[in-house]
Amino acid sequence: MLELRDIALRWDHRPLLDGVNLRVGAGQTVALLGASGSGKSTLLKLVAGIESPERGSVLFDGEDITRTPPHRRGFALMFQDFALFPHLDVQDNVAFGLVEQGVPRAAARERARDMLQRFGLGALVRSRVTTLSGGEQQRVALARALITRPRALLLDEPFSALDAVLREQLRSEFRERIAEAGIAAILVTHDEAEARAMAQHGWALEGGMLHPLW
Ligand SMILES: Nc1ncnc2c1ncn2[C@@H]1O[C@H](COP(=O)(O)OP(=O)(O)OP(=O)(O)O)[C@@H](O)[C@H]1O
Ligand SMILES: [Mg+2]
């Protein structure tokens, strides 16, 4: 269970987040909606550990991780502009996180190939990522995010660069993969239909607080 308790943060002397409470259980996806500039990305950065709150705490399974550095949280991030590494092929992009964790390269590549196979991307393992379509790139990015078996997945507008047809296709695909992984996921999106299709609960960030939508 990922939990935010009374999170507050000012920006430019004005409260941006002002008492945010949120709970996301394992296997659950929660969507955050809200106007541009309302602080959605900032809130995700706080969960990731890239930003620190002035007040409040972040907990995972009851443990206070507010001061834990990002790489020790066991969370995976997928941001819209979190590009794949253009100089690596698909399998090495996916294997990257495992190699960083000290898994030998050959074993990491094998696990990456297995995962790509399951994601229906088996034919692309040796492709340069620059030759992939936008949808394929996002699927590879999800595989890369999930391969290290994160405890939580943070998605910031993952489909905003894609056309409407592809977005709809990826919604259900991502929802299934996230459910399979059994992790807590937070999805930030501007698209309410997308949020409803992917998340069990939706919240609107407004005035620095979360208001329940569904
Ligand atoms: N490092 C930072 N920490 C906190 N707030 C920041 C930081 N950098 C910029 N801001 C400001 O915080 C406000 C919220 O930004 P944020 O990116 O979180 O909004 P958002 O809800 O994600 O918007 P969008 O929907 O456009 O992506 C903006 O006014 C922004 O200028
Ligand atoms: Mg944002």
PDB file of C-alpha atoms and ligand atoms in Angstrom:
ATOM      1  CA  MET A   1       0.000   0.000   0.000  1.00  0.00           C
ATOM      2  CA  LEU A   2       1.352   3.357  -1.117  1.00  0.00           C
ATOM      3  CA  GLU A   3       0.163   6.170   1.098  1.00  0.00           C
ATOM      4  CA  LEU A   4       0.453   9.951   1.088  1.00  0.00           C
ATOM      5  CA  ARG A   5      -0.360  11.734   4.349  1.00  0.00           C
ATOM      6  CA  ASP A   6      -1.060  15.427   4.503  1.00  0.00           C
ATOM      7  CA  ILE A   7       1.502  16.374   1.850  1.00  0.00           C
ATOM      8  CA  ALA A   8       2.155  20.103   1.445  1.00  0.00           C
ATOM      9  CA  LEU A   9       4.515  22.049  -0.790  1.00  0.00           C
ATOM     10  CA  ARG A  10       4.723  25.711  -1.731  1.00  0.00           C
ATOM     11  CA  TRP A  11       5.963  27.026  -5.042  1.00  0.00           C
ATOM     12  CA  ASP A  12       6.744  30.668  -5.540  1.00  0.00           C
ATOM     13  CA  HIS A  13       5.438  31.414  -2.000  1.00  0.00           C
ATOM     14  CA  ARG A  14       2.042  29.980  -2.917  1.00  0.00           C
ATOM     15  CA  PRO A  15       0.694  26.641  -1.726  1.00  0.00           C
ATOM     16  CA  LEU A  16       0.774  24.199  -4.615  1.00  0.00           C
ATOM     17  CA  LEU A  17      -0.028  21.069  -2.604  1.00  0.00           C
ATOM     18  CA  ASP A  18      -1.844  21.702   0.630  1.00  0.00           C
ATOM     19  CA  GLY A  19      -2.891  18.589   2.504  1.00  0.00           C
ATOM     20  CA  VAL A  20      -2.848  15.775  -0.048  1.00  0.00           C
ATOM     21  CA  ASN A  21      -3.956  12.368   1.241  1.00  0.00           C
ATOM     22  CA  LEU A  22      -4.005   9.302  -0.980  1.00  0.00           C
ATOM     23  CA  ARG A  23      -3.889   5.529  -0.658  1.00  0.00           C
ATOM     24  CA  VAL A  24      -3.155   3.118  -3.479  1.00  0.00           C
ATOM     25  CA  GLY A  25      -3.276  -0.608  -2.793  1.00  0.00           C
ATOM     26  CA  ALA A  26      -1.229  -3.299  -4.541  1.00  0.00           C
ATOM     27  CA  GLY A  27      -2.774  -4.145  -7.906  1.00  0.00           C
ATOM     28  CA  GLN A  28      -4.759  -0.924  -7.874  1.00  0.00           C
ATOM     29  CA  THR A  29      -4.536   2.018 -10.272  1.00  0.00           C
ATOM     30  CA  VAL A  30      -5.553   5.485  -9.169  1.00  0.00           C
ATOM     31  CA  ALA A  31      -5.939   8.347 -11.652  1.00  0.00           C
ATOM     32  CA  LEU A  32      -5.105  11.991 -10.979  1.00  0.00           C
ATOM     33  CA  LEU A  33      -6.842  14.610 -13.064  1.00  0.00           C
ATOM     34  CA  GLY A  34      -6.675  18.376 -12.798  1.00  0.00           C
ATOM     35  CA  ALA A  35      -5.990  21.583 -14.660  1.00  0.00           C
ATOM     36  CA  SER A  36      -2.616  22.321 -16.172  1.00  0.00           C
ATOM     37  CA  GLY A  37      -0.359  23.697 -13.455  1.00  0.00           C
ATOM     38  CA  SER A  38      -2.417  22.230 -10.600  1.00  0.00           C
ATOM     39  CA  GLY A  39       0.587  20.232  -9.404  1.00  0.00           C
ATOM     40  CA  LYS A  40      -0.043  16.700 -10.721  1.00  0.00           C
ATOM     41  CA  SER A  41       3.492  16.152 -12.007  1.00  0.00           C
ATOM     42  CA  THR A  42       4.928  17.707  -8.865  1.00  0.00           C
ATOM     43  CA  LEU A  43       2.915  15.265  -6.776  1.00  0.00           C
ATOM     44  CA  LEU A  44       4.272  12.317  -8.782  1.00  0.00           C
ATOM     45  CA  LYS A  45       7.812  13.648  -8.354  1.00  0.00           C
ATOM     46  CA  LEU A  46       7.193  13.746  -4.614  1.00  0.00           C
ATOM     47  CA  VAL A  47       6.089  10.130  -4.639  1.00  0.00           C
ATOM     48  CA  ALA A  48       9.155   9.235  -6.707  1.00  0.00           C
ATOM     49  CA  GLY A  49      11.443  11.111  -4.319  1.00  0.00           C
ATOM     50  CA  ILE A  50      12.666  13.642  -6.879  1.00  0.00           C
ATOM     51  CA  GLU A  51      10.977  16.403  -4.841  1.00  0.00           C
ATOM     52  CA  SER A  52      10.614  16.650  -1.062  1.00  0.00           C
ATOM     53  CA  PRO A  53       7.471  17.837   0.705  1.00  0.00           C
ATOM     54  CA  GLU A  54       7.576  20.644   3.262  1.00  0.00           C
ATOM     55  CA  ARG A  55       5.003  18.818   5.343  1.00  0.00           C
ATOM     56  CA  GLY A  56       3.531  15.350   5.410  1.00  0.00           C
ATOM     57  CA  SER A  57       4.845  11.924   4.597  1.00  0.00           C
ATOM     58  CA  VAL A  58       5.055   9.227   1.966  1.00  0.00           C
ATOM     59  CA  LEU A  59       4.682   5.650   3.214  1.00  0.00           C
ATOM     60  CA  PHE A  60       4.942   2.258   1.620  1.00  0.00           C
ATOM     61  CA  ASP A  61       3.491  -0.716   3.510  1.00  0.00           C
ATOM     62  CA  GLY A  62       3.587   1.427   6.627  1.00  0.00           C
ATOM     63  CA  GLU A  63       7.247   2.378   6.293  1.00  0.00           C
ATOM     64  CA  ASP A  64       8.011   6.090   6.128  1.00  0.00           C
ATOM     65  CA  ILE A  65      10.009   6.673   2.923  1.00  0.00           C
ATOM     66  CA  THR A  66       9.677  10.463   2.788  1.00  0.00           C
ATOM     67  CA  ARG A  67      13.468  10.873   2.992  1.00  0.00           C
ATOM     68  CA  THR A  68      14.380   7.747   1.033  1.00  0.00           C
ATOM     69  CA  PRO A  69      16.266   8.574  -2.197  1.00  0.00           C
ATOM     70  CA  PRO A  70      14.501   7.705  -5.489  1.00  0.00           C
ATOM     71  CA  HIS A  71      16.634   4.661  -6.376  1.00  0.00           C
ATOM     72  CA  ARG A  72      15.936   3.051  -2.993  1.00  0.00           C
ATOM     73  CA  ARG A  73      12.152   3.287  -3.239  1.00  0.00           C
ATOM     74  CA  GLY A  74      11.687   0.473  -5.710  1.00  0.00           C
ATOM     75  CA  PHE A  75       9.332   2.577  -7.812  1.00  0.00           C
ATOM     76  CA  ALA A  76       9.299   2.830 -11.601  1.00  0.00           C
ATOM     77  CA  LEU A  77       8.487   6.006 -13.488  1.00  0.00           C
ATOM     78  CA  MET A  78       7.173   6.460 -16.952  1.00  0.00           C
ATOM     79  CA  PHE A  79       6.930  10.030 -18.061  1.00  0.00           C
ATOM     80  CA  GLN A  80       5.800  11.275 -21.428  1.00  0.00           C
ATOM     81  CA  ASP A  81       9.227  12.645 -22.237  1.00  0.00           C
ATOM     82  CA  PHE A  82      11.091   9.884 -20.454  1.00  0.00           C
ATOM     83  CA  ALA A  83      12.617   8.807 -23.744  1.00  0.00           C
ATOM     84  CA  LEU A  84      14.177   5.445 -24.438  1.00  0.00           C
ATOM     85  CA  PHE A  85      17.940   5.367 -24.979  1.00  0.00           C
ATOM     86  CA  PRO A  86      18.338   5.950 -28.728  1.00  0.00           C
ATOM     87  CA  HIS A  87      21.792   4.330 -28.926  1.00  0.00           C
ATOM     88  CA  LEU A  88      20.577   1.018 -27.483  1.00  0.00           C
ATOM     89  CA  ASP A  89      18.412  -1.600 -29.165  1.00  0.00           C
ATOM     90  CA  VAL A  90      15.058  -2.649 -27.719  1.00  0.00           C
ATOM     91  CA  GLN A  91      16.338  -5.545 -25.607  1.00  0.00           C
ATOM     92  CA  ASP A  92      19.112  -3.445 -24.077  1.00  0.00           C
ATOM     93  CA  ASN A  93      16.680  -0.642 -23.267  1.00  0.00           C
ATOM     94  CA  VAL A  94      14.525  -3.143 -21.379  1.00  0.00           C
ATOM     95  CA  ALA A  95      17.527  -4.894 -19.786  1.00  0.00           C
ATOM     96  CA  PHE A  96      18.988  -1.583 -18.597  1.00  0.00           C
ATOM     97  CA  GLY A  97      17.411  -1.500 -15.131  1.00  0.00           C
ATOM     98  CA  LEU A  98      18.474  -5.075 -14.405  1.00  0.00           C
ATOM     99  CA  VAL A  99      22.076  -4.412 -15.468  1.00  0.00           C
ATOM    100  CA  GLU A 100      22.055  -1.365 -13.171  1.00  0.00           C
ATOM    101  CA  GLN A 101      20.947  -3.658 -10.342  1.00  0.00           C
ATOM    102  CA  GLY A 102      23.954  -5.870 -11.005  1.00  0.00           C
ATOM    103  CA  VAL A 103      22.324  -8.642 -13.043  1.00  0.00           C
ATOM    104  CA  PRO A 104      24.899 -10.000 -15.549  1.00  0.00           C
ATOM    105  CA  ARG A 105      24.240  -8.672 -19.052  1.00  0.00           C
ATOM    106  CA  ALA A 106      23.495 -12.036 -20.669  1.00  0.00           C
ATOM    107  CA  ALA A 107      20.922 -12.923 -17.998  1.00  0.00           C
ATOM    108  CA  ALA A 108      19.424  -9.430 -18.129  1.00  0.00           C
ATOM    109  CA  ARG A 109      19.038  -9.697 -21.913  1.00  0.00           C
ATOM    110  CA  GLU A 110      17.376 -13.072 -21.595  1.00  0.00           C
ATOM    111  CA  ARG A 111      14.839 -11.723 -19.114  1.00  0.00           C
ATOM    112  CA  ALA A 112      14.287  -8.700 -21.353  1.00  0.00           C
ATOM    113  CA  ARG A 113      13.625 -10.977 -24.340  1.00  0.00           C
ATOM    114  CA  ASP A 114      11.160 -13.058 -22.281  1.00  0.00           C
ATOM    115  CA  MET A 115       9.301  -9.963 -21.227  1.00  0.00           C
ATOM    116  CA  LEU A 116       9.243  -8.531 -24.761  1.00  0.00           C
ATOM    117  CA  GLN A 117       7.874 -11.843 -25.995  1.00  0.00           C
ATOM    118  CA  ARG A 118       5.041 -11.647 -23.471  1.00  0.00           C
ATOM    119  CA  PHE A 119       4.362  -8.069 -24.501  1.00  0.00           C
ATOM    120  CA  GLY A 120       4.009  -9.169 -28.141  1.00  0.00           C
ATOM    121  CA  LEU A 121       7.204  -7.359 -29.076  1.00  0.00           C
ATOM    122  CA  GLY A 122       9.315 -10.451 -29.710  1.00  0.00           C
ATOM    123  CA  ALA A 123      10.049  -9.480 -33.297  1.00  0.00           C
ATOM    124  CA  LEU A 124      11.549  -6.156 -32.238  1.00  0.00           C
ATOM    125  CA  VAL A 125      14.176  -7.236 -29.702  1.00  0.00           C
ATOM    126  CA  ARG A 126      17.132  -6.250 -31.882  1.00  0.00           C
ATOM    127  CA  SER A 127      15.547  -3.159 -33.431  1.00  0.00           C
ATOM    128  CA  ARG A 128      16.840   0.332 -32.853  1.00  0.00           C
ATOM    129  CA  VAL A 129      14.268   2.167 -30.777  1.00  0.00           C
ATOM    130  CA  THR A 130      14.359   5.092 -33.218  1.00  0.00           C
ATOM    131  CA  THR A 131      12.766   2.861 -35.879  1.00  0.00           C
ATOM    132  CA  LEU A 132       9.757   2.010 -33.661  1.00  0.00           C
ATOM    133  CA  SER A 133       6.319   3.603 -33.871  1.00  0.00           C
ATOM    134  CA  GLY A 134       5.126   5.787 -30.989  1.00  0.00           C
ATOM    135  CA  GLY A 135       2.923   3.016 -29.614  1.00  0.00           C
ATOM    136  CA  GLU A 136       5.711   0.453 -29.823  1.00  0.00           C
ATOM    137  CA  GLN A 137       8.025   2.845 -28.017  1.00  0.00           C
ATOM    138  CA  GLN A 138       5.521   3.265 -25.160  1.00  0.00           C
ATOM    139  CA  ARG A 139       5.109  -0.515 -24.904  1.00  0.00           C
ATOM    140  CA  VAL A 140       8.885  -0.883 -24.699  1.00  0.00           C
ATOM    141  CA  ALA A 141       8.974   1.866 -22.065  1.00  0.00           C
ATOM    142  CA  LEU A 142       6.391  -0.029 -19.991  1.00  0.00           C
ATOM    143  CA  ALA A 143       8.397  -3.261 -20.319  1.00  0.00           C
ATOM    144  CA  ARG A 144      11.469  -1.354 -19.203  1.00  0.00           C
ATOM    145  CA  ALA A 145       9.590   0.087 -16.234  1.00  0.00           C
ATOM    146  CA  LEU A 146       8.151  -3.261 -15.108  1.00  0.00           C
ATOM    147  CA  ILE A 147      11.136  -5.567 -15.585  1.00  0.00           C
ATOM    148  CA  THR A 148      12.745  -4.633 -12.289  1.00  0.00           C
ATOM    149  CA  ARG A 149       9.512  -5.667 -10.507  1.00  0.00           C
ATOM    150  CA  PRO A 150       8.821  -2.260  -8.975  1.00  0.00           C
ATOM    151  CA  ARG A 151       6.526  -1.897  -5.937  1.00  0.00           C
ATOM    152  CA  ALA A 152       4.793   1.044  -7.567  1.00  0.00           C
ATOM    153  CA  LEU A 153       4.471   2.501 -11.052  1.00  0.00           C
ATOM    154  CA  LEU A 154       4.087   6.237 -11.667  1.00  0.00           C
ATOM    155  CA  LEU A 155       2.741   7.229 -15.062  1.00  0.00           C
ATOM    156  CA  ASP A 156       2.699  10.875 -16.133  1.00  0.00           C
ATOM    157  CA  GLU A 157       0.680  11.366 -19.324  1.00  0.00           C
ATOM    158  CA  PRO A 158       2.098   8.201 -20.864  1.00  0.00           C
ATOM    159  CA  PHE A 159       0.009   8.392 -24.047  1.00  0.00           C
ATOM    160  CA  SER A 160      -0.217  12.114 -24.666  1.00  0.00           C
ATOM    161  CA  ALA A 161       2.063  11.978 -27.711  1.00  0.00           C
ATOM    162  CA  LEU A 162      -0.069   9.297 -29.401  1.00  0.00           C
ATOM    163  CA  ASP A 163      -3.116   9.485 -31.652  1.00  0.00           C
ATOM    164  CA  ALA A 164      -6.593   8.684 -30.338  1.00  0.00           C
ATOM    165  CA  VAL A 165      -6.853   5.182 -31.820  1.00  0.00           C
ATOM    166  CA  LEU A 166      -3.542   4.076 -30.398  1.00  0.00           C
ATOM    167  CA  ARG A 167      -4.311   5.617 -27.004  1.00  0.00           C
ATOM    168  CA  GLU A 168      -7.452   3.535 -26.736  1.00  0.00           C
ATOM    169  CA  GLN A 169      -5.605   0.400 -27.717  1.00  0.00           C
ATOM    170  CA  LEU A 170      -2.858   0.975 -25.169  1.00  0.00           C
ATOM    171  CA  ARG A 171      -5.279   1.708 -22.304  1.00  0.00           C
ATOM    172  CA  SER A 172      -6.521  -1.842 -21.933  1.00  0.00           C
ATOM    173  CA  GLU A 173      -3.122  -3.288 -22.689  1.00  0.00           C
ATOM    174  CA  PHE A 174      -1.467  -1.211 -19.964  1.00  0.00           C
ATOM    175  CA  ARG A 175      -4.300  -1.946 -17.546  1.00  0.00           C
ATOM    176  CA  GLU A 176      -3.772  -5.684 -17.987  1.00  0.00           C
ATOM    177  CA  ARG A 177      -0.007  -5.474 -17.603  1.00  0.00           C
ATOM    178  CA  ILE A 178      -0.294  -3.398 -14.452  1.00  0.00           C
ATOM    179  CA  ALA A 179      -2.882  -5.765 -12.956  1.00  0.00           C
ATOM    180  CA  GLU A 180      -0.657  -8.751 -13.801  1.00  0.00           C
ATOM    181  CA  ALA A 181       2.276  -7.082 -12.080  1.00  0.00           C
ATOM    182  CA  GLY A 182       0.098  -6.591  -8.976  1.00  0.00           C
ATOM    183  CA  ILE A 183       1.601  -3.215  -8.169  1.00  0.00           C
ATOM    184  CA  ALA A 184       0.260   0.119  -6.983  1.00  0.00           C
ATOM    185  CA  ALA A 185      -0.026   2.529  -9.911  1.00  0.00           C
ATOM    186  CA  ILE A 186      -0.731   6.256 -10.165  1.00  0.00           C
ATOM    187  CA  LEU A 187      -1.776   7.567 -13.560  1.00  0.00           C
ATOM    188  CA  VAL A 188      -1.714  11.274 -14.344  1.00  0.00           C
ATOM    189  CA  THR A 189      -3.735  12.161 -17.408  1.00  0.00           C
ATOM    190  CA  HIS A 190      -5.829  14.943 -18.922  1.00  0.00           C
ATOM    191  CA  ASP A 191      -8.134  12.408 -20.530  1.00  0.00           C
ATOM    192  CA  GLU A 192     -10.997  11.441 -18.230  1.00  0.00           C
ATOM    193  CA  ALA A 193     -12.172   8.601 -20.485  1.00  0.00           C
ATOM    194  CA  GLU A 194      -8.684   7.170 -20.392  1.00  0.00           C
ATOM    195  CA  ALA A 195      -8.553   7.574 -16.612  1.00  0.00           C
ATOM    196  CA  ARG A 196     -11.904   5.824 -16.160  1.00  0.00           C
ATOM    197  CA  ALA A 197     -10.843   2.979 -18.433  1.00  0.00           C
ATOM    198  CA  MET A 198      -7.647   2.386 -16.508  1.00  0.00           C
ATOM    199  CA  ALA A 199      -8.191   3.354 -12.891  1.00  0.00           C
ATOM    200  CA  GLN A 200     -10.440   2.012 -10.128  1.00  0.00           C
ATOM    201  CA  HIS A 201     -10.468   5.430  -8.468  1.00  0.00           C
ATOM    202  CA  GLY A 202     -10.096   8.931  -9.819  1.00  0.00           C
ATOM    203  CA  TRP A 203      -9.205  12.137  -8.002  1.00  0.00           C
ATOM    204  CA  ALA A 204      -9.144  15.758  -9.096  1.00  0.00           C
ATOM    205  CA  LEU A 205      -6.256  17.883  -7.860  1.00  0.00           C
ATOM    206  CA  GLU A 206      -7.635  21.333  -7.223  1.00  0.00           C
ATOM    207  CA  GLY A 207      -6.625  24.027  -4.768  1.00  0.00           C
ATOM    208  CA  GLY A 208      -3.774  21.831  -3.582  1.00  0.00           C
ATOM    209  CA  MET A 209      -6.073  19.022  -2.459  1.00  0.00           C
ATOM    210  CA  LEU A 210      -7.495  15.845  -3.940  1.00  0.00           C
ATOM    211  CA  HIS A 211     -11.233  15.633  -4.466  1.00  0.00           C
ATOM    212  CA  PRO A 212     -12.835  12.262  -5.200  1.00  0.00           C
ATOM    213  CA  LEU A 213     -14.302  11.796  -8.697  1.00  0.00           C
ATOM    214  CA  TRP A 214     -15.207   8.114  -8.630  1.00  0.00           C
TER     215      TRP A 214
HETATM  216  N1  LIG B   1      10.527  22.136  -9.128  1.00  0.00           N
HETATM  217  C1  LIG B   1       9.274  22.526  -8.917  1.00  0.00           C
HETATM  218  N2  LIG B   1       8.669  22.221  -7.761  1.00  0.00           N
HETATM  219  C2  LIG B   1       7.415  22.605  -7.535  1.00  0.00           C
HETATM  220  N3  LIG B   1       6.688  23.315  -8.403  1.00  0.00           N
HETATM  221  C3  LIG B   1       7.215  23.647  -9.557  1.00  0.00           C
HETATM  222  C4  LIG B   1       8.535  23.256  -9.874  1.00  0.00           C
HETATM  223  N4  LIG B   1       8.791  23.695 -11.102  1.00  0.00           N
HETATM  224  C5  LIG B   1       7.701  24.347 -11.517  1.00  0.00           C
HETATM  225  N5  LIG B   1       6.737  24.345 -10.597  1.00  0.00           N
HETATM  226  C6  LIG B   1       5.415  24.996 -10.696  1.00  0.00           C
HETATM  227  O1  LIG B   1       4.409  24.232 -10.063  1.00  0.00           O
HETATM  228  C7  LIG B   1       3.171  24.346 -10.743  1.00  0.00           C
HETATM  229  C8  LIG B   1       2.603  22.980 -10.999  1.00  0.00           C
HETATM  230  O2  LIG B   1       3.367  22.318 -11.974  1.00  0.00           O
HETATM  231  P1  LIG B   1       3.095  20.805 -12.383  1.00  0.00           P
HETATM  232  O3  LIG B   1       4.060  20.496 -13.462  1.00  0.00           O
HETATM  233  O4  LIG B   1       3.129  19.948 -11.186  1.00  0.00           O
HETATM  234  O5  LIG B   1       1.603  20.885 -12.937  1.00  0.00           O
HETATM  235  P2  LIG B   1       0.735  19.806 -13.706  1.00  0.00           P
HETATM  236  O6  LIG B   1      -0.541  19.672 -12.975  1.00  0.00           O
HETATM  237  O7  LIG B   1       1.545  18.570 -13.921  1.00  0.00           O
HETATM  238  O8  LIG B   1       0.460  20.523 -15.089  1.00  0.00           O
HETATM  239  P3  LIG B   1       0.306  19.891 -16.566  1.00  0.00           P
HETATM  240  O9  LIG B   1      -1.066  19.295 -16.603  1.00  0.00           O
HETATM  241  O10 LIG B   1       0.434  21.066 -17.453  1.00  0.00           O
HETATM  242  O11 LIG B   1       1.390  18.884 -16.759  1.00  0.00           O
HETATM  243  C9  LIG B   1       3.461  25.147 -11.982  1.00  0.00           C
HETATM  244  O12 LIG B   1       2.988  26.446 -11.745  1.00  0.00           O
HETATM  245  C10 LIG B   1       4.958  25.110 -12.095  1.00  0.00           C
HETATM  246  O13 LIG B   1       5.443  26.284 -12.655  1.00  0.00           O
HETATM  247 MG    MG B   2       2.325  17.623 -15.618  1.00  0.00          MG
END
